[in-house]
PDB file of C-alpha atoms in Angstrom:
ATOM      1  CA  MET A   1       1.018  13.101  35.099  1.00  0.00           C
ATOM      2  CA  HIS A   2       2.527  12.105  31.772  1.00  0.00           C
ATOM      3  CA  GLN A   3       6.065  10.752  31.708  1.00  0.00           C
ATOM      4  CA  PRO A   4       8.631  11.422  28.958  1.00  0.00           C
ATOM      5  CA  MET A   5       8.980   8.705  26.316  1.00  0.00           C
ATOM      6  CA  HIS A   6      12.741   8.265  26.700  1.00  0.00           C
ATOM      7  CA  ASP A   7      12.817   5.042  24.671  1.00  0.00           C
ATOM      8  CA  LEU A   8      11.597   6.918  21.625  1.00  0.00           C
ATOM      9  CA  PHE A   9      15.037   8.510  21.283  1.00  0.00           C
ATOM     10  CA  GLU A  10      17.140   5.418  21.899  1.00  0.00           C
ATOM     11  CA  ASN A  11      18.793   5.955  18.518  1.00  0.00           C
ATOM     12  CA  GLY A  12      19.389   9.658  19.042  1.00  0.00           C
ATOM     13  CA  ILE A  13      17.486  12.897  18.545  1.00  0.00           C
ATOM     14  CA  PRO A  14      17.368  14.298  15.011  1.00  0.00           C
ATOM     15  CA  ALA A  15      17.867  18.001  14.458  1.00  0.00           C
ATOM     16  CA  ARG A  16      14.674  19.890  13.779  1.00  0.00           C
ATOM     17  CA  THR A  17      16.059  20.766  10.354  1.00  0.00           C
ATOM     18  CA  ALA A  18      15.577  17.089   9.487  1.00  0.00           C
ATOM     19  CA  VAL A  19      11.898  17.529  10.341  1.00  0.00           C
ATOM     20  CA  SER A  20      11.321  20.859   8.616  1.00  0.00           C
ATOM     21  CA  GLY A  21      13.198  19.562   5.574  1.00  0.00           C
ATOM     22  CA  GLN A  22      11.221  16.313   5.288  1.00  0.00           C
ATOM     23  CA  ARG A  23      10.251  16.336   1.620  1.00  0.00           C
ATOM     24  CA  VAL A  24       8.479  14.398  -1.106  1.00  0.00           C
ATOM     25  CA  ARG A  25       8.110  14.611  -4.875  1.00  0.00           C
ATOM     26  CA  PHE A  26       4.722  15.554  -6.358  1.00  0.00           C
ATOM     27  CA  ASP A  27       3.127  15.601  -9.784  1.00  0.00           C
ATOM     28  CA  ARG A  28       1.698  19.092 -10.295  1.00  0.00           C
ATOM     29  CA  GLU A  29      -0.220  18.230 -13.465  1.00  0.00           C
ATOM     30  CA  ARG A  30      -1.952  15.251 -11.865  1.00  0.00           C
ATOM     31  CA  TRP A  31      -3.160  17.368  -8.959  1.00  0.00           C
ATOM     32  CA  LEU A  32      -4.360  20.213 -11.167  1.00  0.00           C
ATOM     33  CA  ALA A  33      -6.278  17.821 -13.394  1.00  0.00           C
ATOM     34  CA  ALA A  34      -7.991  16.243 -10.369  1.00  0.00           C
ATOM     35  CA  LEU A  35      -8.999  19.385  -8.464  1.00  0.00           C
ATOM     36  CA  PRO A  36     -12.705  20.299  -8.653  1.00  0.00           C
ATOM     37  CA  ASP A  37     -11.791  24.002  -8.721  1.00  0.00           C
ATOM     38  CA  ARG A  38      -8.537  25.631  -9.845  1.00  0.00           C
ATOM     39  CA  ARG A  39      -8.833  28.118  -6.962  1.00  0.00           C
ATOM     40  CA  MET A  40      -8.040  25.261  -4.587  1.00  0.00           C
ATOM     41  CA  TRP A  41      -4.433  25.073  -5.806  1.00  0.00           C
ATOM     42  CA  PRO A  42      -1.805  26.878  -3.691  1.00  0.00           C
ATOM     43  CA  GLU A  43       0.286  28.969  -6.085  1.00  0.00           C
ATOM     44  CA  GLU A  44       3.348  28.569  -3.856  1.00  0.00           C
ATOM     45  CA  LEU A  45       3.638  24.977  -5.072  1.00  0.00           C
ATOM     46  CA  ASP A  46       4.187  26.173  -8.650  1.00  0.00           C
ATOM     47  CA  ALA A  47       7.555  27.619  -7.645  1.00  0.00           C
ATOM     48  CA  LEU A  48       8.646  24.177  -6.447  1.00  0.00           C
ATOM     49  CA  VAL A  49       8.212  22.561  -9.877  1.00  0.00           C
ATOM     50  CA  THR A  50      11.493  22.235 -11.748  1.00  0.00           C
ATOM     51  CA  ASP A  51      10.589  20.573 -15.049  1.00  0.00           C
ATOM     52  CA  GLY A  52       7.036  21.701 -15.772  1.00  0.00           C
ATOM     53  CA  ARG A  53       5.475  18.759 -13.955  1.00  0.00           C
ATOM     54  CA  TRP A  54       7.424  17.319 -11.019  1.00  0.00           C
ATOM     55  CA  GLY A  55       8.261  19.286  -7.904  1.00  0.00           C
ATOM     56  CA  VAL A  56       9.561  18.724  -4.374  1.00  0.00           C
ATOM     57  CA  VAL A  57       7.722  20.008  -1.294  1.00  0.00           C
ATOM     58  CA  ASP A  58       8.929  19.944   2.304  1.00  0.00           C
ATOM     59  CA  ARG A  59       7.367  20.855   5.641  1.00  0.00           C
ATOM     60  CA  THR A  60       8.838  24.345   5.523  1.00  0.00           C
ATOM     61  CA  SER A  61       7.051  25.075   2.240  1.00  0.00           C
ATOM     62  CA  VAL A  62       3.715  23.940   3.659  1.00  0.00           C
ATOM     63  CA  PHE A  63       4.267  26.017   6.810  1.00  0.00           C
ATOM     64  CA  GLU A  64       4.655  29.067   4.581  1.00  0.00           C
ATOM     65  CA  ILE A  65       1.285  28.301   3.015  1.00  0.00           C
ATOM     66  CA  GLY A  66      -0.113  27.826   6.518  1.00  0.00           C
ATOM     67  CA  ALA A  67       1.089  31.315   7.477  1.00  0.00           C
ATOM     68  CA  ARG A  68      -0.638  32.822   4.446  1.00  0.00           C
ATOM     69  CA  THR A  69      -3.776  30.864   5.282  1.00  0.00           C
ATOM     70  CA  ALA A  70      -3.853  32.345   8.786  1.00  0.00           C
ATOM     71  CA  ALA A  71      -3.604  35.835   7.324  1.00  0.00           C
ATOM     72  CA  GLU A  72      -6.231  35.322   4.617  1.00  0.00           C
ATOM     73  CA  CYS A  73      -8.654  32.848   6.163  1.00  0.00           C
ATOM     74  CA  ASP A  74     -11.251  35.432   7.178  1.00  0.00           C
ATOM     75  CA  ALA A  75     -11.375  37.109   3.770  1.00  0.00           C
ATOM     76  CA  ASP A  76     -10.717  34.236   1.357  1.00  0.00           C
ATOM     77  CA  PRO A  77     -13.014  31.182   1.573  1.00  0.00           C
ATOM     78  CA  PHE A  78     -10.482  29.086  -0.369  1.00  0.00           C
ATOM     79  CA  ALA A  79      -7.556  29.760   1.984  1.00  0.00           C
ATOM     80  CA  GLY A  80      -8.267  26.752   4.201  1.00  0.00           C
ATOM     81  CA  VAL A  81      -8.812  24.495   1.212  1.00  0.00           C
ATOM     82  CA  ARG A  82      -5.467  25.530  -0.271  1.00  0.00           C
ATOM     83  CA  LEU A  83      -3.760  24.610   2.985  1.00  0.00           C
ATOM     84  CA  TYR A  84      -5.490  21.222   2.893  1.00  0.00           C
ATOM     85  CA  VAL A  85      -4.277  20.679  -0.675  1.00  0.00           C
ATOM     86  CA  ALA A  86      -0.713  21.656   0.266  1.00  0.00           C
ATOM     87  CA  ALA A  87      -0.760  19.310   3.263  1.00  0.00           C
ATOM     88  CA  ALA A  88      -2.252  16.540   1.128  1.00  0.00           C
ATOM     89  CA  VAL A  89       0.394  17.017  -1.569  1.00  0.00           C
ATOM     90  CA  TRP A  90       3.110  16.705   1.065  1.00  0.00           C
ATOM     91  CA  ALA A  91       1.433  13.670   2.654  1.00  0.00           C
ATOM     92  CA  THR A  92       0.804  11.909  -0.662  1.00  0.00           C
ATOM     93  CA  GLY A  93       4.027  12.196  -2.612  1.00  0.00           C
ATOM     94  CA  PRO A  94       4.140  10.681  -6.105  1.00  0.00           C
ATOM     95  CA  SER A  95       1.345   8.108  -5.601  1.00  0.00           C
ATOM     96  CA  ALA A  96      -1.280   8.512  -8.344  1.00  0.00           C
ATOM     97  CA  ARG A  97      -3.845   6.388  -6.491  1.00  0.00           C
ATOM     98  CA  ASP A  98      -3.547   8.456  -3.333  1.00  0.00           C
ATOM     99  CA  VAL A  99      -4.043  11.714  -5.237  1.00  0.00           C
ATOM    100  CA  THR A 100      -7.496  10.454  -6.232  1.00  0.00           C
ATOM    101  CA  ARG A 101      -8.263   9.520  -2.626  1.00  0.00           C
ATOM    102  CA  ARG A 102      -7.255  12.941  -1.311  1.00  0.00           C
ATOM    103  CA  ILE A 103      -9.530  14.694  -3.792  1.00  0.00           C
ATOM    104  CA  HIS A 104     -12.707  13.036  -2.433  1.00  0.00           C
ATOM    105  CA  ALA A 105     -12.855  15.448   0.508  1.00  0.00           C
ATOM    106  CA  LEU A 106     -12.763  18.432  -1.847  1.00  0.00           C
ATOM    107  CA  ARG A 107     -16.017  17.376  -3.509  1.00  0.00           C
ATOM    108  CA  ALA A 108     -18.087  18.024  -0.379  1.00  0.00           C
ATOM    109  CA  PRO A 109     -20.409  20.974  -1.159  1.00  0.00           C
ATOM    110  CA  ASP A 110     -19.442  22.912   1.991  1.00  0.00           C
ATOM    111  CA  VAL A 111     -15.784  21.935   2.222  1.00  0.00           C
ATOM    112  CA  THR A 112     -14.567  25.554   2.145  1.00  0.00           C
ATOM    113  CA  ALA A 113     -16.844  26.610   5.013  1.00  0.00           C
ATOM    114  CA  ARG A 114     -15.982  23.585   7.124  1.00  0.00           C
ATOM    115  CA  LEU A 115     -12.223  23.894   6.735  1.00  0.00           C
ATOM    116  CA  THR A 116     -12.492  27.600   7.528  1.00  0.00           C
ATOM    117  CA  ALA A 117     -14.529  26.771  10.642  1.00  0.00           C
ATOM    118  CA  SER A 118     -11.919  24.245  11.755  1.00  0.00           C
ATOM    119  CA  LEU A 119      -9.146  26.827  11.441  1.00  0.00           C
ATOM    120  CA  GLU A 120     -11.192  29.459  13.268  1.00  0.00           C
ATOM    121  CA  ILE A 121     -11.777  27.059  16.164  1.00  0.00           C
ATOM    122  CA  LEU A 122      -8.068  26.231  16.157  1.00  0.00           C
ATOM    123  CA  ARG A 123      -7.180  29.914  16.413  1.00  0.00           C
ATOM    124  CA  GLU A 124      -9.758  30.755  19.069  1.00  0.00           C
ATOM    125  CA  ARG A 125      -9.887  27.606  21.222  1.00  0.00           C
ATOM    126  CA  GLY A 126      -6.816  25.528  20.459  1.00  0.00           C
ATOM    127  CA  PRO A 127      -5.905  22.215  18.846  1.00  0.00           C
ATOM    128  CA  VAL A 128      -7.984  19.826  20.951  1.00  0.00           C
ATOM    129  CA  ASP A 129     -11.226  21.708  20.285  1.00  0.00           C
ATOM    130  CA  ALA A 130     -10.306  21.963  16.597  1.00  0.00           C
ATOM    131  CA  TYR A 131      -9.668  18.212  16.576  1.00  0.00           C
ATOM    132  CA  THR A 132     -13.078  17.594  18.168  1.00  0.00           C
ATOM    133  CA  ALA A 133     -14.795  19.845  15.634  1.00  0.00           C
ATOM    134  CA  SER A 134     -13.081  18.080  12.731  1.00  0.00           C
ATOM    135  CA  MET A 135     -13.964  14.554  13.843  1.00  0.00           C
ATOM    136  CA  ARG A 136     -16.862  12.706  12.266  1.00  0.00           C
ATOM    137  CA  GLY A 137     -20.064  14.380  13.465  1.00  0.00           C
ATOM    138  CA  GLY A 138     -18.253  17.563  14.458  1.00  0.00           C
ATOM    139  CA  VAL A 139     -19.283  21.017  13.312  1.00  0.00           C
ATOM    140  CA  ALA A 140     -16.277  21.242  10.973  1.00  0.00           C
ATOM    141  CA  ALA A 141     -16.145  17.594   9.854  1.00  0.00           C
ATOM    142  CA  VAL A 142     -15.528  17.004   6.141  1.00  0.00           C
ATOM    143  CA  PRO A 143     -16.525  13.675   4.554  1.00  0.00           C
ATOM    144  CA  TYR A 144     -13.513  11.501   3.666  1.00  0.00           C
ATOM    145  CA  LEU A 145     -11.234  13.685   5.791  1.00  0.00           C
ATOM    146  CA  GLY A 146     -10.044  11.750   8.832  1.00  0.00           C
ATOM    147  CA  ALA A 147      -7.563  12.556  11.565  1.00  0.00           C
ATOM    148  CA  PRO A 148      -4.463  11.472   9.599  1.00  0.00           C
ATOM    149  CA  LEU A 149      -5.090  14.341   7.185  1.00  0.00           C
ATOM    150  CA  PHE A 150      -7.006  16.956   9.141  1.00  0.00           C
ATOM    151  CA  THR A 151      -4.334  16.933  11.858  1.00  0.00           C
ATOM    152  CA  LYS A 152      -1.805  17.760   9.154  1.00  0.00           C
ATOM    153  CA  VAL A 153      -3.889  20.819   8.265  1.00  0.00           C
ATOM    154  CA  LEU A 154      -4.072  21.813  11.943  1.00  0.00           C
ATOM    155  CA  TYR A 155      -0.327  21.253  12.363  1.00  0.00           C
ATOM    156  CA  PHE A 156       0.715  23.377   9.404  1.00  0.00           C
ATOM    157  CA  ALA A 157      -1.675  26.133  10.477  1.00  0.00           C
ATOM    158  CA  ASP A 158      -0.719  26.192  14.133  1.00  0.00           C
ATOM    159  CA  PHE A 159       2.613  24.697  15.152  1.00  0.00           C
ATOM    160  CA  ALA A 160       5.559  26.963  15.897  1.00  0.00           C
ATOM    161  CA  PRO A 161       8.957  26.017  17.371  1.00  0.00           C
ATOM    162  CA  GLY A 162       9.249  27.240  20.924  1.00  0.00           C
ATOM    163  CA  SER A 163       5.518  27.460  21.514  1.00  0.00           C
ATOM    164  CA  GLY A 164       4.197  24.132  20.199  1.00  0.00           C
ATOM    165  CA  GLY A 165       0.676  23.699  18.895  1.00  0.00           C
ATOM    166  CA  ALA A 166      -1.224  21.083  16.939  1.00  0.00           C
ATOM    167  CA  LEU A 167       0.622  17.924  15.852  1.00  0.00           C
ATOM    168  CA  ILE A 168       0.111  15.282  13.184  1.00  0.00           C
ATOM    169  CA  LEU A 169      -1.563  12.082  14.402  1.00  0.00           C
ATOM    170  CA  ASP A 170      -1.780   9.120  12.036  1.00  0.00           C
ATOM    171  CA  ARG A 171      -1.360   5.355  12.173  1.00  0.00           C
ATOM    172  CA  HIS A 172       2.419   5.559  11.871  1.00  0.00           C
ATOM    173  CA  VAL A 173       2.643   7.874  14.878  1.00  0.00           C
ATOM    174  CA  VAL A 174       0.274   5.667  16.879  1.00  0.00           C
ATOM    175  CA  ALA A 175       2.270   2.533  15.973  1.00  0.00           C
ATOM    176  CA  GLY A 176       5.439   4.270  17.143  1.00  0.00           C
ATOM    177  CA  LEU A 177       3.836   5.335  20.428  1.00  0.00           C
ATOM    178  CA  ARG A 178       2.533   1.811  20.961  1.00  0.00           C
ATOM    179  CA  ASP A 179       5.970   0.355  20.276  1.00  0.00           C
ATOM    180  CA  VAL A 180       7.493   2.254  23.215  1.00  0.00           C
ATOM    181  CA  GLY A 181       4.552   1.406  25.476  1.00  0.00           C
ATOM    182  CA  ALA A 182       3.219   4.956  25.683  1.00  0.00           C
ATOM    183  CA  VAL A 183      -0.331   4.170  24.517  1.00  0.00           C
ATOM    184  CA  GLU A 184      -2.527   1.174  23.783  1.00  0.00           C
ATOM    185  CA  TRP A 185      -4.675   2.745  21.074  1.00  0.00           C
ATOM    186  CA  ALA A 186      -5.569   0.701  18.011  1.00  0.00           C
ATOM    187  CA  VAL A 187      -3.838   1.908  14.865  1.00  0.00           C
ATOM    188  CA  ASP A 188      -6.881   1.280  12.683  1.00  0.00           C
ATOM    189  CA  LYS A 189      -9.687   2.905  14.706  1.00  0.00           C
ATOM    190  CA  PRO A 190     -10.583   6.568  15.313  1.00  0.00           C
ATOM    191  CA  TRP A 191      -8.728   8.305  18.126  1.00  0.00           C
ATOM    192  CA  THR A 192     -10.790  10.388  20.533  1.00  0.00           C
ATOM    193  CA  SER A 193     -10.298  13.991  21.534  1.00  0.00           C
ATOM    194  CA  GLU A 194      -8.889  12.776  24.838  1.00  0.00           C
ATOM    195  CA  ASP A 195      -6.444  10.587  22.935  1.00  0.00           C
ATOM    196  CA  TYR A 196      -5.310  13.669  21.020  1.00  0.00           C
ATOM    197  CA  ARG A 197      -4.996  15.666  24.237  1.00  0.00           C
ATOM    198  CA  THR A 198      -2.905  12.861  25.756  1.00  0.00           C
ATOM    199  CA  TYR A 199      -0.716  12.703  22.651  1.00  0.00           C
ATOM    200  CA  LEU A 200      -0.013  16.441  22.729  1.00  0.00           C
ATOM    201  CA  ALA A 201       0.866  16.199  26.419  1.00  0.00           C
ATOM    202  CA  LEU A 202       3.171  13.207  25.847  1.00  0.00           C
ATOM    203  CA  ALA A 203       4.904  14.935  22.959  1.00  0.00           C
ATOM    204  CA  GLY A 204       5.297  18.120  24.997  1.00  0.00           C
ATOM    205  CA  VAL A 205       6.764  16.486  28.103  1.00  0.00           C
ATOM    206  CA  THR A 206       9.084  14.316  26.011  1.00  0.00           C
ATOM    207  CA  ALA A 207      10.294  17.299  23.996  1.00  0.00           C
ATOM    208  CA  ARG A 208      11.019  19.297  27.146  1.00  0.00           C
ATOM    209  CA  ALA A 209      12.894  16.394  28.730  1.00  0.00           C
ATOM    210  CA  HIS A 210      15.136  16.088  25.673  1.00  0.00           C
ATOM    211  CA  ALA A 211      15.510  19.779  24.781  1.00  0.00           C
ATOM    212  CA  THR A 212      13.804  19.396  21.431  1.00  0.00           C
ATOM    213  CA  GLU A 213      10.482  20.253  19.783  1.00  0.00           C
ATOM    214  CA  PRO A 214       7.176  18.341  19.976  1.00  0.00           C
ATOM    215  CA  ASP A 215       7.113  17.821  16.207  1.00  0.00           C
ATOM    216  CA  VAL A 216      10.501  16.116  16.463  1.00  0.00           C
ATOM    217  CA  VAL A 217       8.749  13.665  18.808  1.00  0.00           C
ATOM    218  CA  GLU A 218       6.020  13.198  16.179  1.00  0.00           C
ATOM    219  CA  TYR A 219       8.628  12.714  13.433  1.00  0.00           C
ATOM    220  CA  VAL A 220      10.558  10.061  15.377  1.00  0.00           C
ATOM    221  CA  ALA A 221       7.358   8.274  16.442  1.00  0.00           C
ATOM    222  CA  SER A 222       6.264   8.192  12.798  1.00  0.00           C
ATOM    223  CA  LEU A 223       9.604   6.754  11.651  1.00  0.00           C
ATOM    224  CA  ARG A 224       9.398   4.113  14.359  1.00  0.00           C
ATOM    225  CA  GLY A 225       5.828   3.286  13.392  1.00  0.00           C
ATOM    226  CA  ARG A 226       6.862   2.840   9.753  1.00  0.00           C
ATOM    227  CA  GLN A 227       9.512   0.386  10.902  1.00  0.00           C
ATOM    228  CA  VAL A 228       6.837  -1.526  12.825  1.00  0.00           C
ATOM    229  CA  PHE A 229       4.661  -1.787   9.723  1.00  0.00           C
ATOM    230  CA  ARG A 230       7.598  -2.839   7.538  1.00  0.00           C
ATOM    231  CA  ALA A 231       8.432  -5.614  10.002  1.00  0.00           C
ATOM    232  CA  LEU A 232       4.814  -6.785  10.081  1.00  0.00           C
ATOM    233  CA  ASN A 233       4.599  -6.789   6.288  1.00  0.00           C
ATOM    234  CA  ALA A 234       7.869  -8.718   5.992  1.00  0.00           C
ATOM    235  CA  ALA A 235       6.649 -11.300   8.517  1.00  0.00           C
ATOM    236  CA  ALA A 236       3.379 -11.678   6.617  1.00  0.00           C
ATOM    237  CA  ARG A 237       5.243 -12.309   3.351  1.00  0.00           C
ATOM    238  CA  GLU A 238       7.442 -14.943   4.957  1.00  0.00           C
ATOM    239  CA  ALA A 239       4.637 -16.765   6.782  1.00  0.00           C
ATOM    240  CA  PRO A 240       3.511 -20.036   5.091  1.00  0.00           C
ATOM    241  CA  SER A 241       0.066 -19.942   3.541  1.00  0.00           C
ATOM    242  CA  SER A 242      -2.722 -21.848   5.250  1.00  0.00           C
ATOM    243  CA  ASP A 243      -2.793 -24.491   2.510  1.00  0.00           C
ATOM    244  CA  THR A 244       0.938 -25.246   2.684  1.00  0.00           C
ATOM    245  CA  VAL A 245       1.630 -28.926   3.513  1.00  0.00           C
ATOM    246  CA  GLU A 246       4.487 -29.332   5.930  1.00  0.00           C
ATOM    247  CA  SER A 247       6.971 -32.061   4.995  1.00  0.00           C
TER     248      SER A 247
END
């Protein structure tokens, strides 16, 4: 029986509007230049560009693309890829280096079929089975596409307030869960299907105990995990180098 993670909300519970409005800037021209196929670009993102190049995308915008993907996935082989690109744009922000990294997955010859398969499994069998299928060696696995990104695709395709669904799982979330003693998973190793099942259960029971949504739990865990990494990085910068001579 999973217990609520009360310590996660020691600084309060944000409104879900803070989650749905979580936004980043993106460089439209950089993404378009990097895509292997122009059909992979979600047209909804064009409306978010204000000066011909830079735009701002939030979770709500990606959810709208996820809704269109669900409606078109059976008929349009690029629907799942467009959702991946939208999720990747939101996850990446203005980083030029990370844009290049996100594009690697789109060069797989069967990326459209595999992302479509992942979304079909999500719809028919739920998030844990879709997670299993998307893991390395799974029937819907895409090279260079690990859990930190494919769970974002599952989340934007599946989650709905009031009914839950798939959630984002990345190293920031895991670090936040570790910090409150909820899990002992390594932040830098793959997480199993059972880990994902446990995470969804923990998020669900914590959300119910605090009258909020599971993705608010994910959001707060991610913020806490980022704080953990910032503290570790600051400590590493302040630590004396191994060749320092103490006086």
